[in-house]
Tab-separated table of C-alpha atoms in Angstrom:
chain	number	residue	atom	x	y	z
I	141	MET	CA	0.105	-0.175	-0.116
I	142	ALA	CA	1.477	3.169	-1.081
I	143	GLN	CA	2.448	5.667	1.622
I	144	ILE	CA	1.316	9.430	1.206
I	145	LEU	CA	3.687	11.772	2.404
I	146	LYS	CA	2.432	15.277	3.603
I	147	PHE	CA	4.753	18.252	3.496
I	148	PRO	CA	4.377	21.304	5.413
I	149	ASN	CA	2.509	24.078	3.673
I	150	ALA	CA	4.901	27.030	3.263
I	151	SER	CA	1.743	29.496	3.242
I	152	LEU	CA	0.580	28.369	6.617
I	153	PRO	CA	1.364	30.573	9.733
I	154	LEU	CA	4.430	29.643	11.804
I	155	ARG	CA	4.006	29.500	15.657
I	156	ARG	CA	4.720	32.914	17.270
I	157	VAL	CA	7.535	31.769	18.978
I	158	ASP	CA	9.448	30.642	15.819
I	159	ASN	CA	8.550	34.048	14.191
I	160	LEU	CA	10.297	35.628	16.987
I	161	SER	CA	13.273	33.406	16.600
I	162	HIS	CA	13.556	34.008	12.760
I	163	LEU	CA	13.317	37.631	13.278
I	164	ILE	CA	16.120	37.769	15.890
I	165	SER	CA	18.236	35.577	13.792
I	166	ALA	CA	17.458	37.876	10.656
I	167	LEU	CA	18.628	41.073	12.395
I	168	SER	CA	21.480	39.534	14.214
I	169	LYS	CA	23.159	37.620	11.289
I	170	HIS	CA	21.601	38.662	7.822
I	171	ARG	CA	21.246	42.262	7.523
I	172	HIS	CA	24.302	44.200	8.695
I	173	SER	CA	27.883	43.462	9.996
I	174	ARG	CA	28.243	43.637	13.643
I	175	GLU	CA	30.716	46.486	13.254
I	176	ASP	CA	27.914	48.532	11.400
I	177	VAL	CA	26.087	51.038	13.495
I	178	TYR	CA	22.923	49.958	11.710
I	179	TRP	CA	23.235	46.505	13.152
I	180	LEU	CA	23.447	48.106	16.723
I	181	LYS	CA	20.375	50.335	15.887
I	182	GLU	CA	18.248	47.456	14.575
I	183	ASN	CA	19.213	44.945	17.216
I	184	ALA	CA	18.768	47.277	20.153
I	185	GLU	CA	15.140	48.441	18.709
I	186	LEU	CA	13.942	44.994	18.408
I	187	LEU	CA	15.187	43.724	21.808
I	188	ASN	CA	13.802	46.910	23.442
I	189	VAL	CA	10.271	46.245	21.998
I	190	LEU	CA	10.372	42.619	23.003
I	191	GLU	CA	11.564	43.646	26.559
I	192	CYS	CA	9.072	46.341	27.311
I	193	THR	CA	6.162	44.511	26.122
I	194	GLY	CA	6.961	41.703	28.542
I	195	GLU	CA	7.935	38.878	25.755
I	196	ALA	CA	9.820	36.648	27.976
I	197	THR	CA	8.267	37.188	31.349
I	198	GLY	CA	4.561	36.795	30.936
I	199	ALA	CA	3.903	40.161	32.325
I	200	THR	CA	1.100	42.492	31.424
I	201	GLY	CA	2.335	45.139	29.158
I	202	ALA	CA	2.659	48.666	29.994
I	203	GLY	CA	0.068	51.280	28.517
I	204	ALA	CA	-2.885	49.169	27.468
I	205	GLY	CA	-3.862	45.636	26.413
I	206	ASP	CA	-3.225	42.409	28.378
I	207	LEU	CA	-0.040	41.045	27.075
I	208	SER	CA	-0.113	38.068	29.319
I	209	GLU	CA	-0.899	35.720	26.485
I	210	LEU	CA	2.178	36.926	24.709
I	211	GLY	CA	4.662	36.472	27.534
I	212	ALA	CA	6.942	33.570	27.833
I	213	GLU	CA	6.820	33.010	24.036
I	214	LEU	CA	10.502	33.806	23.383
I	215	CYS	CA	12.336	30.603	23.449
I	216	PRO	CA	15.609	30.866	25.235
I	217	ASP	CA	17.535	29.637	22.332
I	218	ALA	CA	16.167	32.475	20.083
I	219	LEU	CA	18.796	34.947	21.873
I	220	ALA	CA	21.665	32.469	21.060
I	221	PRO	CA	22.836	34.463	18.167
I	222	LEU	CA	23.623	37.299	20.407
I	223	GLN	CA	25.451	35.472	22.971
I	224	SER	CA	28.860	36.135	21.539
I	225	PHE	CA	28.042	39.980	21.097
I	226	TYR	CA	27.159	39.948	24.637
I	227	LYS	CA	30.145	38.158	25.727
I	228	ASP	CA	32.416	40.605	24.021
I	229	ALA	CA	30.396	43.706	24.829
I	230	ASP	CA	33.156	45.183	26.922
I	231	ARG	CA	35.432	45.128	23.928
I	232	HIS	CA	32.763	46.525	21.829
I	233	LEU	CA	32.013	49.373	23.990
I	234	CYS	CA	35.474	50.429	24.674
I	235	PHE	CA	36.020	50.594	20.995
I	236	PHE	CA	32.819	51.944	20.067
I	237	LYS	CA	32.087	54.220	22.834
I	238	GLN	CA	30.327	56.616	20.579
I	239	TYR	CA	27.419	54.101	20.462
I	240	TYR	CA	27.586	53.246	24.002
I	241	ARG	CA	23.621	53.931	24.375
I	242	PHE	CA	22.894	51.158	21.896
I	243	ILE	CA	25.325	48.651	23.486
I	244	LEU	CA	24.067	49.290	27.016
I	245	SER	CA	20.498	48.690	25.744
I	246	ILE	CA	21.259	45.678	24.031
I	247	CYS	CA	23.241	44.027	26.899
I	248	MET	CA	20.594	45.061	29.473
I	249	ASP	CA	17.668	43.744	27.264
I	250	LEU	CA	19.326	40.447	26.782
I	251	GLU	CA	19.893	39.980	30.607
I	252	ASP	CA	16.337	41.076	31.303
I	253	LEU	CA	14.751	38.845	28.547
I	254	GLY	CA	16.699	35.799	30.229
I	255	LEU	CA	19.762	35.349	28.182
I	256	ALA	CA	22.183	33.311	30.322
I	257	GLY	CA	25.459	35.036	31.051
I	258	THR	CA	27.134	37.245	33.618
I	259	PRO	CA	24.463	38.845	35.562
I	260	SER	CA	26.507	41.993	36.467
I	261	ARG	CA	27.949	42.600	32.840
I	262	GLY	CA	25.213	45.395	32.085
I	263	GLU	CA	25.859	46.944	35.569
I	264	ASP	CA	29.666	46.717	34.836
I	265	LEU	CA	29.227	48.322	31.499
I	266	ALA	CA	27.010	51.045	33.052
I	267	HIS	CA	29.773	51.818	35.792
I	268	TRP	CA	32.370	52.102	33.070
I	269	VAL	CA	30.140	54.642	31.164
I	270	MET	CA	29.744	56.771	34.203
I	271	GLN	CA	33.308	56.481	34.916
I	272	GLN	CA	34.163	57.893	31.342
I	273	ASP	CA	31.493	60.519	31.814
I	274	LEU	CA	30.037	59.678	28.472
I	275	PRO	CA	26.546	61.187	29.062
I	276	GLU	CA	28.235	64.753	29.682
I	277	HIS	CA	29.934	64.378	26.243
I	278	GLU	CA	26.319	64.434	24.698
I	279	LEU	CA	25.079	67.605	23.099
I	280	SER	CA	21.524	66.608	23.085
I	281	ASP	CA	19.217	66.682	25.977
I	282	LEU	CA	17.318	63.777	24.202
I	283	GLN	CA	20.257	61.540	24.428
I	284	ARG	CA	21.183	62.583	27.918
I	285	ALA	CA	17.595	61.451	28.670
I	286	GLU	CA	17.986	57.943	27.256
I	287	ALA	CA	21.497	57.617	28.784
I	288	ARG	CA	19.986	58.680	32.273
I	289	ARG	CA	17.157	56.144	31.688
I	290	LEU	CA	19.679	53.388	30.729
I	291	LEU	CA	21.935	54.059	33.919
I	292	ALA	CA	18.855	53.897	36.123
I	293	ARG	CA	18.025	50.507	35.054
I	294	ARG	CA	20.982	49.188	36.986
I	295	GLY	CA	20.471	51.675	39.877
I	296	LEU	CA	22.947	54.405	38.894
I	297	ALA	CA	21.951	57.968	39.027
I	298	GLY	CA	24.054	60.692	37.110
I	299	ASP	CA	23.973	64.179	37.792
I	300	PHE	CA	21.565	65.679	35.001
I	301	ALA	CA	20.713	69.093	36.479
I	302	GLY	CA	17.676	70.873	34.914
I	303	LEU	CA	17.140	68.152	32.214
I	304	ASP	CA	13.577	67.418	33.259
I	305	ASP	CA	12.663	71.089	32.931
I	306	ARG	CA	14.140	71.396	29.552
I	307	LEU	CA	12.441	68.427	28.237
I	308	HIS	CA	9.037	69.470	29.473
I	309	GLY	CA	9.589	72.958	28.080
I	310	PHE	CA	10.377	71.459	24.625
I	311	VAL	CA	7.082	69.209	24.588
I	312	ASP	CA	4.898	71.925	26.105
I	313	ASN	CA	5.503	74.108	23.036
I	314	THR	CA	2.498	72.814	21.203
I	315	ALA	CA	2.607	75.261	18.252
I	316	GLN	CA	5.866	73.907	16.870
I	317	PHE	CA	4.247	70.464	16.434
I	318	ALA	CA	1.607	71.806	14.259
I	319	VAL	CA	4.360	72.257	11.631
I	320	PRO	CA	5.751	69.323	9.716
I	321	ASN	CA	9.338	68.490	11.359
I	322	ARG	CA	10.075	64.897	11.524
I	323	LYS	CA	13.221	65.524	13.661
I	324	ALA	CA	11.147	67.025	16.451
I	325	ALA	CA	8.326	64.853	16.086
I	326	TYR	CA	10.566	61.897	16.836
I	327	GLU	CA	12.309	63.901	19.763
I	328	LEU	CA	8.583	64.419	21.071
I	329	THR	CA	7.824	60.587	21.159
I	330	HIS	CA	11.152	59.596	22.386
I	331	ILE	CA	11.042	62.063	25.313
I	332	VAL	CA	7.744	60.339	26.433
I	333	PHE	CA	9.431	57.104	26.067
I	334	TYR	CA	12.209	57.948	28.379
I	335	LEU	CA	10.149	60.066	30.834
I	336	SER	CA	7.797	57.210	31.150
I	337	ASP	CA	10.500	54.446	31.194
I	338	TYR	CA	8.478	52.777	28.203
I	339	GLY	CA	5.096	52.849	30.167
I	340	ARG	CA	6.176	51.947	33.711
I	341	ARG	CA	5.585	55.352	35.249
I	342	ASP	CA	3.637	58.264	34.741
I	343	PRO	CA	5.650	60.741	32.464
I	344	GLY	CA	4.020	63.814	34.164
I	345	LEU	CA	3.110	65.490	30.864
I	346	SER	CA	1.019	68.644	30.883
I	347	ALA	CA	-2.255	69.058	28.793
I	348	ALA	CA	-0.161	71.082	26.272
I	349	ALA	CA	2.192	68.276	25.718
I	350	VAL	CA	-0.693	65.795	25.036
I	351	HIS	CA	-1.744	68.273	22.567
I	352	SER	CA	1.748	68.267	20.901
I	353	LEU	CA	1.177	64.565	20.574
I	354	ASN	CA	-2.182	64.860	19.072
I	355	HIS	CA	-0.829	67.460	16.592
I	356	VAL	CA	2.002	65.166	15.474
I	357	GLY	CA	-0.451	62.366	15.124
I	358	LEU	CA	-2.669	64.412	12.812
I	359	LEU	CA	0.542	65.233	10.784
I	360	ALA	CA	1.415	61.647	10.645
I	361	PHE	CA	-2.151	60.438	9.710
I	362	LEU	CA	-2.608	63.050	6.828
I	363	ASP	CA	0.819	61.830	5.478
I	364	GLN	CA	-0.193	58.116	6.132
I	365	ASP	CA	3.073	57.562	7.820
I	366	ALA	CA	2.526	54.590	9.957
I	367	ASP	CA	6.029	54.739	11.561
I	368	LEU	CA	5.480	58.081	13.258
I	369	LEU	CA	1.766	57.500	13.874
I	370	SER	CA	2.550	54.255	15.657
I	371	GLU	CA	5.113	56.011	18.012
I	372	VAL	CA	2.526	58.825	18.616
I	373	CYS	CA	-0.287	56.179	19.753
I	374	VAL	CA	2.208	54.321	21.933
I	375	SER	CA	3.273	57.516	23.494
I	376	LEU	CA	-0.276	58.554	24.295
I	377	ARG	CA	-1.104	55.246	25.820
I	378	TYR	CA	2.208	55.527	28.075
I	379	CYS	CA	0.505	58.936	29.148
I	380	SER	CA	-2.867	56.896	30.006
I	381	GLU	CA	-4.443	58.809	27.074
I	382	MET	CA	-6.517	56.757	24.393
I	383	PRO	CA	-5.314	57.611	20.673
I	384	SER	CA	-7.812	58.551	18.299
I	385	LYS	CA	-9.805	55.356	17.118
I	386	VAL	CA	-9.674	56.413	13.522
I	387	TRP	CA	-5.785	56.463	13.877
I	388	GLU	CA	-5.557	53.211	15.558
I	389	ASP	CA	-8.155	51.387	13.186
I	390	TRP	CA	-5.980	52.630	10.337
I	391	LEU	CA	-2.759	51.330	11.848
I	392	GLN	CA	-4.413	47.999	12.424
I	393	LEU	CA	-5.354	47.515	8.678
I	394	HIS	CA	-1.917	48.944	7.510
I	395	HIS	CA	-0.182	46.438	9.818
I	396	GLN	CA	-1.968	43.611	8.242
I	397	GLY	CA	-0.573	44.557	4.807
I	398	PHE	CA	3.132	44.266	5.650
I	399	ALA	CA	5.057	41.710	3.491
I	400	LEU	CA	8.196	39.943	4.863
I	401	ILE	CA	10.129	38.999	1.990
I	402	GLU	CA	13.232	36.646	1.571
I	403	ALA	CA	16.139	38.980	0.364
I	404	GLY	CA	17.046	37.095	-2.675
I	405	ARG	CA	13.422	37.025	-3.988
I	406	ALA	CA	12.498	39.054	-7.081
I	407	GLY	CA	10.895	42.430	-6.019
I	408	ALA	CA	12.351	42.462	-2.583
I	409	PRO	CA	13.180	46.077	-1.526
I	410	ALA	CA	16.854	47.014	-1.211
I	411	LEU	CA	18.150	46.808	2.160
I	412	HIS	CA	18.680	50.457	2.618
I	413	ARG	CA	15.049	51.114	1.283
I	414	ASP	CA	13.042	48.574	3.134
I	415	ASP	CA	10.652	49.267	6.028
I	416	TYR	CA	11.933	47.461	8.932
I	417	HIS	CA	11.478	50.218	11.506
I	418	MET	CA	8.030	50.910	10.443
I	419	PHE	CA	7.277	47.195	10.725
I	420	LEU	CA	8.765	46.901	14.379
I	421	VAL	CA	7.053	50.103	15.788
I	422	SER	CA	3.705	49.013	14.168
I	423	SER	CA	3.897	45.566	15.724
I	424	TRP	CA	5.057	47.385	19.083
I	425	HIS	CA	1.721	49.502	18.911
I	426	GLN	CA	-0.565	46.335	17.866
I	427	ALA	CA	0.979	44.650	21.026
I	428	LEU	CA	-0.003	47.443	23.245
I	429	THR	CA	-3.562	47.435	21.845
I	430	GLY	CA	-3.952	43.800	22.408
I	431	GLU	CA	-3.985	43.032	18.667
I	432	ALA	CA	-1.959	40.403	16.893
I	433	SER	CA	1.841	41.414	16.689
I	434	PHE	CA	4.751	39.237	15.280
I	435	HIS	CA	2.169	36.876	13.778
I	436	GLN	CA	3.059	37.308	10.077
I	437	ARG	CA	5.133	34.355	8.829
I	438	VAL	CA	8.732	35.149	9.104
I	439	PRO	CA	10.954	33.347	6.853
I	440	THR	CA	14.422	32.052	7.691
I	441	GLY	CA	17.500	33.765	6.514
I	442	ALA	CA	17.963	37.181	5.227
I	443	LEU	CA	14.805	39.493	5.255
I	444	ARG	CA	13.456	42.670	3.591
I	445	PHE	CA	10.394	44.504	5.132
I	446	GLN	CA	7.966	45.936	2.701
I	447	ARG	CA	5.043	48.235	3.861
I	448	PRO	CA	1.559	48.298	2.015
I	449	ALA	CA	1.176	51.148	-0.536
I	450	ARG	CA	-0.191	54.315	0.975
I	451	GLN	CA	-0.562	57.903	-0.228
I	452	GLY	CA	-1.130	60.877	2.073
I	453	ILE	CA	-2.257	64.436	1.556
I	454	LEU	CA	0.093	66.242	3.845
I	455	HIS	CA	1.860	67.822	0.810
I	456	HIS	CA	-1.299	68.795	-0.912
I	457	LEU	CA	-2.433	70.426	2.496
I	458	SER	CA	0.837	72.248	3.214
I	459	HIS	CA	0.993	73.513	-0.637
I	460	ALA	CA	-2.515	74.784	-0.373
I	461	ALA	CA	-1.751	76.763	2.914
I	462	TYR	CA	1.394	78.243	1.493
I	463	GLN	CA	-0.806	79.675	-1.289
I	464	LEU	CA	-3.292	81.428	1.020
I	465	GLU	CA	-0.492	84.187	1.187
I	466	GLY	CA	-1.595	85.512	4.661
I	467	GLN	CA	-5.239	84.742	4.698
I	468	SER	CA	-7.005	83.974	7.827
I	469	GLY	CA	-6.193	80.415	9.512
I	470	ASP	CA	-9.912	79.839	10.051
I	471	TRP	CA	-10.245	76.012	8.814
I	472	GLN	CA	-13.981	76.349	8.230
I	473	LYS	CA	-13.522	79.292	5.936
I	474	LEU	CA	-10.711	78.065	3.988
I	475	ARG	CA	-11.728	74.473	3.861
I	476	PRO	CA	-13.618	74.550	0.323
I	477	GLN	CA	-10.456	76.210	-1.138
I	478	ILE	CA	-8.027	73.761	0.228
I	479	SER	CA	-10.190	70.709	-0.463
I	480	ASP	CA	-10.493	71.701	-4.299
I	481	GLY	CA	-8.998	69.284	-6.551
I	482	LEU	CA	-8.660	66.444	-4.039
I	483	SER	CA	-9.656	62.910	-5.304
I	484	GLU	CA	-12.480	61.220	-3.805
I	485	GLY	CA	-10.041	58.952	-1.669
I	486	ASP	CA	-8.018	62.050	-0.556
I	487	TYR	CA	-11.124	64.014	0.388
I	488	ARG	CA	-12.259	61.074	2.223
I	489	LEU	CA	-8.778	61.076	4.211
I	490	LEU	CA	-9.306	64.682	4.773
I	491	CYS	CA	-12.633	64.013	6.472
I	492	GLU	CA	-11.496	61.351	8.604
I	493	ALA	CA	-8.432	63.418	9.709
I	494	GLU	CA	-11.045	66.168	10.763
I	495	ASN	CA	-13.103	63.623	12.723
I	496	SER	CA	-9.974	62.114	14.270
I	497	PHE	CA	-9.370	64.867	16.588
I	498	ASP	CA	-11.821	67.665	18.116
I	499	GLY	CA	-9.212	70.380	17.848
I	500	PHE	CA	-8.453	70.109	14.243
I	501	GLY	CA	-9.339	73.744	13.620
I	502	THR	CA	-6.714	75.000	16.290
I	503	PHE	CA	-4.298	72.563	14.717
I	504	PHE	CA	-4.802	74.067	11.310
I	505	GLU	CA	-4.443	77.639	12.465
I	506	GLY	CA	-0.841	76.756	13.590
I	507	PHE	CA	-0.286	74.529	10.539
I	508	ALA	CA	-1.198	77.442	8.167
I	509	ARG	CA	1.718	79.814	9.366
I	510	ARG	CA	-0.183	82.744	7.924
I	511	GLY	CA	1.329	86.135	7.672
I	512	THR	CA	4.944	87.262	6.989
I	513	ILE	CA	7.845	88.274	9.129
I	514	GLN	CA	7.041	91.964	8.483
I	515	GLN	CA	3.748	91.084	10.427
I	516	GLN	CA	5.767	89.568	13.517
I	517	PRO	CA	7.844	91.588	16.120
I	518	VAL	CA	11.639	91.516	15.392
I	519	MET	CA	13.909	91.631	18.159
I	520	ARG	CA	17.154	93.564	17.359
I	521	VAL	CA	20.239	92.118	18.798
I	522	ASN	CA	22.701	94.457	19.997
I	523	ASN	CA	26.230	93.294	19.429
I	524	GLY	CA	27.758	96.485	20.573
């Protein structure tokens, strides 16, 4: 009697534990060399998301959503590709001390995720960073805030006089966040991450700072930028604020459209153009909302990440606002003029953006940037 052999269907989803193992392997072995800063960045980001969402502990994730069913799914063997980096981290830190924040983050997350090794290595590295006074060499308060958070994970407190006041002063300046500025937008979300210790404590944001986050969220939604919008929604949840349902519904739909492609396949995007970071923060946001995350089938070997096609209207809106040439920033008066020429789909996106946030009119007043410098007071600087 003939025996019928059944082969596994490659289209079937893998177990989530296998997906996570394949993802760690891809980032640690198949995308960048270990001496490349992008290797440090990508692996630090992934491990950070796995650690702060409680992947190996069964803990309930911070912010929102019960992650208990996600915990304890990270197989201990999944971290094995990073064992040698962890073992040699002291040499790596000594040679690449300009990247000390990435290296500290990787080692501390590996320890907290359960990698077997020297329990005090992360603490030893943190002490060396303090002895070298590396945080004082930073020019950016954002980087100092990250360094402070990392050192505090191993019980070390540096002298960062005035840092919180400066961070809160930055995030409270709501007007600047109604203007497209990706650098400032990502600094805003990361300040929330560090002040909240990734959702473990109240960051103490003011109502103005929450408005800043919502303004950046509007800009990201208008641009259909799932990367930035995911970070905004995570930040709002870390502030115990519920993000717009319109935004989160769109993010869930967008997340389902990601493609994880073997690097050698035709049509795979080039490494420098793929959407790894967007996939990661989108998965992070999905985990916080209790939705499926890291459930897409992850092939073994080298991977490329491709987002679904999307088209925003931020450029059209910005161009139209510039053409107003100093007219009123009243949204209701200018709406017909600005929406003229939009396709049906783009007009629908504009309506969704309006309905996603009660303060859209106030947001647009700042976004319009009406007037000229002649209409603004100018302070003369006396150099004499």
